Coordinates of C-alpha atoms in Angstrom, one line a residue:
M945 CA -22.7 5.7 -9.1
Y946 CA -20.5 6.4 -12.1
L947 CA -17.6 8.5 -13.2
T948 CA -19.5 11.0 -15.3
Q949 CA -22.2 11.5 -12.7
S950 CA -20.5 14.4 -11.0
L951 CA -20.1 16.2 -14.4
H952 CA -23.9 15.8 -15.0
R953 CA -24.7 17.3 -11.6
A954 CA -22.2 20.1 -12.0
V955 CA -23.5 21.2 -15.4
R956 CA -27.1 21.4 -14.1
Q957 CA -26.3 23.0 -10.7
S958 CA -23.2 25.2 -11.5
P959 CA -22.7 25.3 -15.3
D960 CA -20.4 28.3 -15.3
V961 CA -18.2 27.3 -12.3
P962 CA -14.7 26.1 -13.4
F963 CA -14.6 22.3 -13.6
T964 CA -10.8 22.3 -14.3
V965 CA -8.0 24.8 -14.3
F966 CA -4.8 23.8 -16.1
G967 CA -2.3 26.6 -16.6
A968 CA -3.9 29.4 -18.5
R969 CA -6.8 27.1 -19.6
T970 CA -10.0 27.2 -17.5
L971 CA -13.0 25.1 -18.5
T972 CA -16.4 25.5 -16.9
S973 CA -18.7 22.6 -16.2
R974 CA -20.7 23.5 -19.3
Q975 CA -17.5 23.6 -21.5
T976 CA -16.2 20.3 -20.0
Y977 CA -19.5 18.6 -20.6
D978 CA -19.4 19.6 -24.3
A979 CA -15.8 18.6 -24.7
V980 CA -16.4 15.2 -23.1
A981 CA -19.6 14.5 -25.2
R982 CA -17.6 15.4 -28.4
L983 CA -14.6 13.3 -27.4
A984 CA -16.9 10.4 -26.8
G985 CA -18.4 10.9 -30.2
G986 CA -14.8 10.9 -31.6
L987 CA -14.0 7.7 -29.8
L988 CA -17.1 6.0 -31.4
G989 CA -15.9 7.4 -34.8
L990 CA -12.5 5.6 -34.2
G991 CA -14.4 2.3 -33.7
V992 CA -14.4 2.2 -29.9
R993 CA -17.3 0.0 -28.8
K994 CA -18.8 -1.3 -25.5
D995 CA -16.2 -2.7 -23.1
D996 CA -13.3 -1.7 -25.3
R997 CA -10.1 -0.5 -23.5
V998 CA -8.7 2.9 -24.2
G999 CA -5.1 3.6 -23.2
L1000 CA -4.0 7.0 -21.7
L1001 CA -0.4 8.0 -21.4
S1002 CA -0.5 11.5 -20.0
L1003 CA 0.7 13.7 -17.2
N1004 CA -1.8 15.3 -14.8
T1005 CA -3.7 17.6 -17.2
D1006 CA -7.3 18.7 -17.8
R1007 CA -7.1 16.4 -20.9
F1008 CA -6.4 13.4 -18.7
C1009 CA -9.7 14.2 -16.9
Q1010 CA -11.7 14.7 -20.1
V1011 CA -10.4 11.6 -21.9
T1012 CA -11.2 9.5 -18.8
L1013 CA -14.7 10.8 -18.6
A1014 CA -15.2 10.5 -22.4
T1015 CA -14.1 6.9 -22.3
A1016 CA -16.8 6.0 -19.8
W1017 CA -19.3 8.2 -21.7
A1018 CA -18.6 6.0 -24.8
D1019 CA -19.2 2.8 -22.8
A1020 CA -15.5 1.8 -22.7
A1021 CA -12.9 1.3 -19.9
I1022 CA -9.8 3.5 -19.3
V1023 CA -6.3 2.1 -19.0
P1024 CA -4.1 4.8 -17.4
L1025 CA -0.4 4.1 -18.0
N1026 CA 2.5 4.8 -15.5
T1027 CA 4.2 7.9 -17.0
R1028 CA 7.5 6.7 -15.5
W1029 CA 7.5 3.3 -17.3
S1030 CA 9.8 2.4 -20.2
A1031 CA 8.3 1.8 -23.7
A1032 CA 8.7 -2.0 -23.1
E1033 CA 6.5 -1.8 -19.9
H1034 CA 3.9 0.3 -21.7
A1035 CA 3.9 -2.2 -24.6
Y1036 CA 3.2 -5.1 -22.2
A1037 CA 0.3 -3.4 -20.6
L1038 CA -1.3 -2.2 -23.9
T1039 CA -0.9 -5.7 -25.4
D1040 CA -2.2 -7.4 -22.2
A1041 CA -5.3 -5.1 -22.1
G1042 CA -6.0 -5.5 -25.8
T1043 CA -5.9 -1.7 -26.3
A1044 CA -6.5 -0.5 -29.8
V1045 CA -6.7 3.3 -29.1
L1046 CA -4.1 5.2 -27.1
F1047 CA -4.0 8.9 -26.1
V1048 CA -0.5 10.2 -25.8
D1049 CA 0.7 13.5 -24.1
D1050 CA 3.6 15.5 -25.5
P1051 CA 6.5 14.1 -23.4
F1052 CA 5.7 10.5 -24.6
L1053 CA 5.6 11.2 -28.4
P1054 CA 9.1 9.8 -28.9
M1055 CA 7.8 6.4 -27.6
V1056 CA 5.1 6.1 -30.2
P1057 CA 7.1 4.4 -33.0
E1058 CA 8.4 1.7 -30.6
L1059 CA 4.9 1.2 -29.1
R1060 CA 3.4 0.7 -32.6
A1061 CA 6.1 -1.8 -33.4
K1062 CA 5.6 -3.7 -30.2
V1063 CA 1.8 -3.6 -29.9
P1064 CA 0.3 -5.0 -33.2
G1065 CA -3.2 -4.4 -32.1
L1066 CA -2.7 -0.6 -31.5
R1067 CA -4.5 0.9 -34.5
T1068 CA -4.9 4.5 -33.5
V1069 CA -2.8 6.9 -31.5
V1070 CA -4.4 10.3 -30.5
H1071 CA -2.1 13.2 -29.6
C1072 CA -3.6 15.0 -26.6
G1073 CA -0.8 17.5 -26.0
E1074 CA -0.1 21.0 -27.1
A1075 CA 2.9 20.4 -29.5
P1076 CA 2.4 20.0 -33.2
T1077 CA 0.8 16.6 -34.0
P1078 CA 3.3 14.2 -35.7
D1079 CA 2.4 12.5 -38.9
G1080 CA 0.3 9.4 -38.5
L1081 CA -1.2 10.5 -35.2
V1082 CA -4.8 11.8 -34.8
P1083 CA -4.9 15.3 -33.2
L1084 CA -7.2 15.7 -30.3
A1085 CA -8.9 18.6 -32.1
D1086 CA -10.3 16.1 -34.6
L1087 CA -12.2 14.3 -31.8
L1088 CA -13.3 17.6 -30.2
A1089 CA -14.8 18.5 -33.6
A1090 CA -16.9 15.4 -33.6
E1091 CA -20.7 15.5 -33.1
P1092 CA -21.5 15.2 -29.4
V1093 CA -23.2 11.9 -28.3
D1094 CA -25.4 11.0 -25.3
D1095 CA -23.8 9.5 -22.3
V1096 CA -24.5 5.8 -22.0
H1097 CA -24.2 6.1 -18.2
R1098 CA -21.9 3.2 -17.8
Q1099 CA -22.1 2.5 -14.1
G1100 CA -22.4 0.1 -11.1
D1101 CA -20.5 -3.2 -11.5
E1102 CA -19.4 -2.4 -15.1
M1103 CA -15.6 -2.0 -15.3
A1104 CA -14.4 1.6 -15.1
G1105 CA -10.8 0.9 -15.8
I1106 CA -7.8 -1.4 -15.7
F1107 CA -5.1 0.0 -13.4
Y1108 CA -1.7 -1.7 -13.7
T1109 CA 0.5 -2.4 -10.7
G1110 CA 3.9 -3.9 -10.4
G1111 CA 4.0 -7.7 -10.4
T1112 CA 5.8 -10.0 -8.0
T1113 CA 6.4 -12.3 -11.0
G1114 CA 8.2 -9.6 -12.9
V1115 CA 5.3 -8.4 -15.0
P1116 CA 2.5 -5.9 -14.1
K1117 CA -1.0 -7.0 -13.2
G1118 CA -4.0 -5.2 -14.4
V1119 CA -6.5 -4.5 -11.6
M1120 CA -10.1 -4.3 -12.8
L1121 CA -12.2 -1.8 -10.9
S1122 CA -15.8 -1.0 -11.3
H1123 CA -17.6 2.4 -11.1
R1124 CA -19.3 1.2 -7.9
Q1125 CA -16.0 0.2 -6.2
L1126 CA -14.3 3.6 -7.0
H1127 CA -17.3 5.5 -5.6
I1128 CA -17.7 3.3 -2.5
T1129 CA -14.3 4.4 -1.3
A1130 CA -14.7 8.1 -2.4
L1131 CA -18.1 8.4 -0.7
G1132 CA -17.0 6.6 2.4
T1133 CA -13.9 8.8 2.7
L1134 CA -16.1 11.9 2.3
L1135 CA -18.5 10.7 4.9
H1136 CA -16.0 9.6 7.5
T1137 CA -13.6 12.4 7.3
K1138 CA -16.0 15.4 6.7
L1139 CA -13.8 16.7 3.9
P1140 CA -14.3 20.2 2.6
R1141 CA -16.8 21.0 -0.1
G1142 CA -16.5 23.4 -3.0
G1143 CA -13.4 25.4 -3.7
T1144 CA -10.3 24.0 -5.3
S1145 CA -8.6 20.6 -5.1
V1146 CA -5.0 20.3 -6.3
L1147 CA -4.3 17.1 -8.2
A1148 CA -0.6 16.7 -7.4
A1149 CA -0.2 12.9 -7.0
P1150 CA 0.0 11.2 -10.4
A1151 CA -3.5 10.5 -11.7
F1152 CA -2.4 7.2 -13.3
H1153 CA -1.8 5.9 -9.8
L1154 CA -5.1 5.0 -8.2
A1155 CA -4.4 7.2 -5.2
G1156 CA -4.4 10.3 -7.4
F1157 CA -7.2 9.0 -9.5
A1158 CA -9.4 8.3 -6.5
F1159 CA -8.6 11.6 -5.0
W1160 CA -9.8 13.3 -8.2
I1161 CA -13.1 11.4 -7.8
V1162 CA -13.4 12.6 -4.2
G1163 CA -12.9 16.2 -5.4
M1164 CA -15.5 15.9 -8.1
L1165 CA -18.0 14.4 -5.6
A1166 CA -17.3 17.4 -3.3
D1167 CA -18.1 19.9 -6.1
M1168 CA -14.5 21.1 -6.2
T1169 CA -12.6 22.6 -9.1
T1170 CA -9.7 20.3 -10.1
V1171 CA -6.3 21.9 -10.6
P1172 CA -4.0 19.3 -12.1
V1173 CA -0.3 19.7 -11.6
A1174 CA 1.6 18.0 -14.5
L1175 CA 4.9 17.4 -12.8
F1176 CA 5.7 17.5 -9.1
D1177 CA 7.8 20.5 -8.1
P1178 CA 7.9 21.8 -4.5
V1179 CA 7.7 25.5 -5.5
G1180 CA 5.0 24.6 -8.1
I1181 CA 2.9 23.0 -5.3
L1182 CA 3.4 26.0 -3.0
R1183 CA 2.5 28.4 -5.7
T1184 CA -0.6 26.5 -6.8
V1185 CA -2.0 26.2 -3.3
Q1186 CA -1.5 30.0 -2.8
E1187 CA -2.7 31.2 -6.1
H1188 CA -5.9 29.0 -6.2
R1189 CA -6.6 29.2 -2.4
A1190 CA -6.7 25.4 -2.6
K1191 CA -8.7 23.5 0.1
Q1192 CA -7.2 20.1 -0.4
T1193 CA -4.5 18.0 -1.9
L1194 CA -2.9 14.6 -1.7
L1195 CA 0.8 14.0 -1.5
V1196 CA 3.0 11.0 -0.6
P1197 CA 5.4 11.6 2.4
A1198 CA 8.4 12.0 0.1
M1199 CA 6.5 14.9 -1.6
I1200 CA 5.6 16.4 1.7
Q1201 CA 9.2 16.2 2.8
A1202 CA 10.3 18.0 -0.4
V1203 CA 7.7 20.8 0.0
V1204 CA 8.3 21.6 3.7
S1205 CA 12.1 21.4 3.3
H1206 CA 12.2 23.9 0.4
P1207 CA 13.9 27.1 1.5
E1208 CA 11.0 29.1 -0.1
A1209 CA 8.2 27.3 1.8
G1210 CA 7.8 30.1 4.3
N1211 CA 7.3 32.6 1.6
Y1212 CA 3.8 31.3 0.6
D1213 CA 0.4 31.7 2.2
L1214 CA -0.8 28.1 2.7
S1215 CA -3.5 28.9 5.2
S1216 CA -6.4 28.0 2.7
L1217 CA -5.5 24.3 2.8
E1218 CA -8.1 22.4 4.9
L1219 CA -7.0 18.9 4.1
L1220 CA -3.7 17.2 3.4
A1221 CA -4.1 13.6 2.6
Y1222 CA -1.2 11.2 2.2
G1223 CA -0.5 7.6 1.7
A1224 CA 2.1 5.0 0.6
S1225 CA 3.8 5.0 4.0
P1226 CA 3.3 6.4 7.5
I1227 CA 4.7 9.9 8.3
S1228 CA 7.5 10.4 10.7
E1229 CA 7.0 12.4 13.9
T1230 CA 9.6 15.0 12.7
L1231 CA 8.0 15.4 9.3
L1232 CA 4.5 15.6 10.8
T1233 CA 5.6 18.4 13.1
R1234 CA 7.1 20.4 10.2
A1235 CA 4.2 19.7 7.9
R1236 CA 1.7 20.9 10.4
A1237 CA 3.7 24.1 10.9
A1238 CA 3.8 24.6 7.1
F1239 CA 0.1 24.0 6.6
P1240 CA -1.4 25.4 9.8
S1241 CA -5.1 25.1 8.8
A1242 CA -4.9 21.7 7.4
K1243 CA -6.3 18.5 8.8
F1244 CA -4.1 15.4 8.1
L1245 CA -5.5 12.2 6.7
Q1246 CA -3.5 9.0 6.1
V1247 CA -5.0 6.5 3.7
Y1248 CA -3.8 2.9 3.6
G1249 CA -4.7 0.3 1.0
M1250 CA -3.7 -0.8 -2.5
T1251 CA -4.9 -0.6 -6.0
E1252 CA -6.9 -3.8 -5.5
L1253 CA -8.9 -2.1 -2.7
S1254 CA -10.0 0.9 -4.8
P1255 CA -7.5 1.9 -3.2
S1256 CA -8.2 2.5 0.5
T1257 CA -9.2 0.3 3.4
T1258 CA -8.1 2.1 6.5
L1259 CA -8.1 5.8 7.4
L1260 CA -6.0 7.6 10.1
L1261 CA -7.9 10.7 11.0
D1262 CA -6.5 14.1 11.9
A1263 CA -7.1 13.6 15.7
D1264 CA -5.3 10.3 15.6
H1265 CA -2.1 12.1 14.5
D1266 CA -2.0 13.8 18.0
D1267 CA -1.4 10.5 19.7
P1268 CA 2.3 9.4 19.4
V1269 CA 1.3 5.7 19.3
L1270 CA -1.6 5.9 17.0
R1271 CA 0.2 8.0 14.4
R1272 CA 2.5 5.1 13.9
S1273 CA -0.5 3.1 12.7
V1274 CA -2.4 3.3 9.4
G1275 CA -5.7 3.9 11.1
Q1276 CA -8.9 2.0 11.5
A1277 CA -11.1 0.3 8.9
A1278 CA -13.0 2.7 6.6
P1279 CA -16.8 2.6 6.9
Y1280 CA -17.1 0.3 3.8
A1281 CA -14.4 -2.1 4.9
L1282 CA -13.8 -5.1 7.1
V1283 CA -10.2 -5.6 8.1
R1284 CA -8.6 -8.5 9.9
I1285 CA -5.2 -9.9 10.8
V1286 CA -5.0 -13.6 9.9
D1287 CA -2.5 -16.5 10.2
E1288 CA -1.3 -18.7 7.4
K1289 CA -4.6 -20.7 7.4
G1290 CA -6.7 -17.6 7.2
N1291 CA -7.8 -17.6 10.8
E1292 CA -8.1 -14.3 12.6
V1293 CA -5.5 -13.8 15.3
P1294 CA -5.8 -12.1 18.7
P1295 CA -5.1 -8.3 19.0
G1296 CA -1.3 -7.6 19.0
T1297 CA -0.5 -10.8 17.1
V1298 CA 1.5 -10.5 13.9
G1299 CA -0.2 -11.8 10.8
E1300 CA -1.3 -10.9 7.3
I1301 CA -3.6 -7.9 6.7
V1302 CA -6.8 -8.9 4.8
A1303 CA -9.8 -6.8 3.8
K1304 CA -13.3 -7.5 2.7
G1305 CA -16.1 -5.2 1.3
D1306 CA -17.6 -3.8 -1.9
H1307 CA -14.2 -2.0 -2.5
V1308 CA -12.4 -5.2 -3.3
M1309 CA -11.4 -5.4 -7.0
L1310 CA -13.3 -7.3 -9.7
G1311 CA -10.0 -9.2 -10.2
Y1312 CA -6.8 -9.2 -12.2
W1313 CA -7.3 -8.8 -16.0
N1314 CA -6.5 -12.1 -17.8
K1315 CA -5.1 -13.6 -14.6
P1316 CA -7.8 -15.8 -13.0
E1317 CA -5.3 -17.9 -11.0
E1318 CA -3.7 -14.9 -9.4
T1319 CA -7.1 -13.5 -8.7
A1320 CA -8.1 -16.6 -6.9
A1321 CA -4.9 -16.6 -4.9
A1322 CA -5.4 -13.0 -3.8
V1323 CA -9.1 -12.9 -3.1
R1324 CA -10.2 -15.9 -1.0
D1325 CA -13.8 -16.1 0.3
G1326 CA -14.2 -12.4 -0.5
W1327 CA -11.1 -11.4 1.5
M1328 CA -8.3 -9.5 -0.3
H1329 CA -5.0 -10.8 1.0
T1330 CA -2.8 -7.7 0.9
G1331 CA 0.6 -9.4 1.3
D1332 CA 1.3 -6.9 4.1
V1333 CA 2.2 -8.2 7.6
G1334 CA 0.8 -6.3 10.5
T1335 CA -1.0 -6.2 13.9
M1336 CA -4.2 -4.8 15.1
D1337 CA -4.8 -3.3 18.6
E1338 CA -8.0 -3.7 20.7
R1339 CA -9.5 -0.6 19.1
G1340 CA -9.0 -1.8 15.6
Y1341 CA -6.0 0.4 14.7
V1342 CA -3.8 -1.4 12.2
Y1343 CA 0.0 -1.3 12.3
V1344 CA 2.0 -2.4 9.2
V1345 CA 5.1 -4.4 10.2
D1346 CA 6.5 -5.7 6.9
R1347 CA 5.7 -6.8 3.4
L1348 CA 5.3 -10.4 2.4
K1349 CA 5.9 -9.6 -1.2
D1350 CA 9.2 -7.7 -0.6
M1351 CA 7.6 -4.6 -2.2
I1352 CA 9.7 -1.4 -1.9
V1353 CA 8.0 2.0 -1.7
S1354 CA 10.3 4.6 -3.1
G1355 CA 9.0 8.1 -3.4
G1356 CA 5.5 6.8 -3.4
E1357 CA 6.1 4.3 -6.2
N1358 CA 5.7 0.6 -5.7
V1359 CA 8.8 -1.3 -6.8
Y1360 CA 8.8 -5.1 -6.7
S1361 CA 12.2 -6.7 -6.0
T1362 CA 11.6 -9.6 -8.3
E1363 CA 11.1 -7.4 -11.3
V1364 CA 14.3 -5.5 -10.6
E1365 CA 16.2 -8.7 -9.9
N1366 CA 15.1 -10.2 -13.3
V1367 CA 16.8 -7.2 -15.0
V1368 CA 19.9 -7.0 -12.9
A1369 CA 20.5 -10.7 -13.4
K1370 CA 20.9 -10.1 -17.1
H1371 CA 24.0 -8.0 -16.6
P1372 CA 27.0 -10.0 -17.7
A1373 CA 29.0 -9.1 -14.6
V1374 CA 26.3 -10.4 -12.2
A1375 CA 26.4 -13.9 -11.0
Q1376 CA 23.6 -13.7 -8.4
V1377 CA 21.4 -10.8 -7.1
A1378 CA 19.0 -9.9 -4.4
V1379 CA 17.1 -6.6 -4.3
I1380 CA 15.9 -5.1 -1.0
G1381 CA 14.6 -1.8 0.2
L1382 CA 16.7 0.3 2.6
P1383 CA 15.5 3.4 4.6
D1384 CA 16.2 6.7 2.7
D1385 CA 15.7 10.2 4.1
R1386 CA 14.6 11.5 0.7
W1387 CA 12.7 8.6 -0.9
G1388 CA 11.4 6.8 2.2
E1389 CA 13.0 3.6 0.8
R1390 CA 15.6 3.2 -1.9
V1391 CA 16.2 0.2 -4.2
H1392 CA 19.4 -1.5 -3.0
A1393 CA 21.0 -4.3 -5.1
V1394 CA 23.3 -6.9 -3.5
V1395 CA 25.2 -9.0 -6.0
T1396 CA 27.9 -11.6 -6.4
L1397 CA 30.0 -11.1 -9.5
A1398 CA 31.2 -13.3 -12.2
P1399 CA 34.8 -14.3 -12.0
G1400 CA 37.1 -11.4 -12.9
A1401 CA 34.2 -9.0 -13.3
T1402 CA 33.7 -5.5 -11.8
L1403 CA 30.6 -3.4 -11.6
T1404 CA 29.7 0.1 -10.4
V1405 CA 26.3 1.4 -9.5
E1406 CA 26.4 3.9 -12.4
E1407 CA 27.0 1.0 -14.8
L1408 CA 24.2 -1.0 -13.3
Q1409 CA 21.8 1.9 -13.5
A1410 CA 22.5 2.6 -17.1
F1411 CA 22.0 -1.1 -17.9
C1412 CA 18.7 -1.3 -16.0
R1413 CA 17.2 1.8 -17.6
Q1414 CA 17.1 0.0 -20.9
E1415 CA 14.3 -2.2 -19.6
I1416 CA 12.7 -0.6 -16.5
A1417 CA 11.7 2.9 -15.3
G1418 CA 14.4 4.9 -13.6
Y1419 CA 12.8 4.9 -10.2
K1420 CA 13.0 1.1 -10.2
C1421 CA 16.7 1.0 -10.9
P1422 CA 19.1 0.4 -7.9
R1423 CA 20.2 3.6 -6.2
S1424 CA 22.9 1.7 -4.3
L1425 CA 25.0 -1.4 -4.8
E1426 CA 26.7 -3.8 -2.6
V1427 CA 29.1 -6.6 -3.8
V1428 CA 29.4 -9.6 -1.6
A1429 CA 31.4 -12.8 -1.8
Q1430 CA 28.4 -15.0 -1.0
F1431 CA 24.8 -14.7 0.2
P1432 CA 23.2 -15.9 3.4
M1433 CA 21.1 -18.9 2.4
S1434 CA 18.2 -20.8 3.9
G1435 CA 18.2 -24.6 4.1
A1436 CA 16.0 -24.6 1.0
G1437 CA 18.6 -22.7 -0.9
K1438 CA 16.8 -19.3 -0.9
I1439 CA 18.6 -16.0 -0.2
L1440 CA 17.7 -14.7 3.3
K1441 CA 16.8 -11.1 2.5
R1442 CA 16.0 -10.4 6.2
E1443 CA 19.7 -11.0 7.0
L1444 CA 20.7 -8.7 4.1
R1445 CA 18.5 -6.0 5.6
A1446 CA 19.9 -6.6 9.1
A1447 CA 23.5 -6.4 7.8
A1448 CA 22.7 -3.2 6.0
A1449 CA 21.2 -1.7 9.2
R1450 CA 24.3 -2.5 11.2
S1451 CA 26.7 -1.0 8.6

């Protein structure tokens, strides 16, 4: 299996059916095939060769889809960048991946000078938006005018892309995933959940995230027309579902909350939606009830996993959502996965016992790019150690209890506390810092900073946010701040974050 395979099938079986619809631009399978073949020719003309990495900094658009397919067509690997990152974060990933060619969408053009200054190996920037192309950048039209080339059919265990995730050491890690791994999860999900075929799939979750990227693959395999949504907006989602009679979409719970809570939600016909998939966190009973009322024809599917698992390893099916106990779980192992709960020594524990969630199967990543030691620590004897603490019942339903790595999930985005702490600690008013996640009605969790101050110093949350935005994305910046006289400490001199969370819960 390989990324471009669905396009080959579509152009033979349904050449005049829309492959993508983005705004006023509709491209059939035949037109997309031609565009991808020409973009691949253009990439070769830019010097891209086998196994090179091609960066992509773009919102959800049809061009995102075409560039990704063209990169594989040209025998290279895609590196999708988080559109919410700062220029410094992009520069790190581009340098780490050794990226020489970068595609940039309109909103990110102001970053280009800084990226060029910070990434010496970046030789070509291609503008893939609609605005006038600035001097020094290559317009996408130049690549689309290139002679089309044959697909090399990059496939199997060859790397499809490097997908960067937040790092517990303060820097992102590049997760290497193959064509086979991405399709194992997509095909397994299609088989196990009996997802709809044909019609329209709304790509609402960011495609740079593997959840959105994988959902796009599922839609292609199911012969669906992809309708990318560039920026999340509740009314935009409602309108898109109604106008395109969409059959499926994927949203994180924070997105679902925003959609069903919008005062105009009841004004749209959402009866076409047959599947609403979600991930990042379980859904509350109240939100589930409201979402089912808003999308009366949709089946609900919760997907649990991580980028390193391509990205899913358990599935909570629609029928499971009817059970008040099971809907607190993240489901059972997907058909392609083995899932266990293990102790500190890697031994499987009895049902109901708390331990670390580990997974094994053909969906486990190739490894972390340029990080063999971290790869070896994460994947042991073929088992991916997720860093999540949970339990499993007698029927194999998995319940996530906590996170070993102190990861915060805010609005569907993974935020690592260590990364935020490294930035907050640089503020001259801060003597010591600990960052934790606190429950939040809107975001699921919010980033909360607890600090002790330098003598005579003062600090407001607004001042801290402005400081942090210079180095990290806005969603990683603390949304709340607490100043304490001292931290609860362990005997080893470590801050006891569990006590900080408990104190916040009592207040």
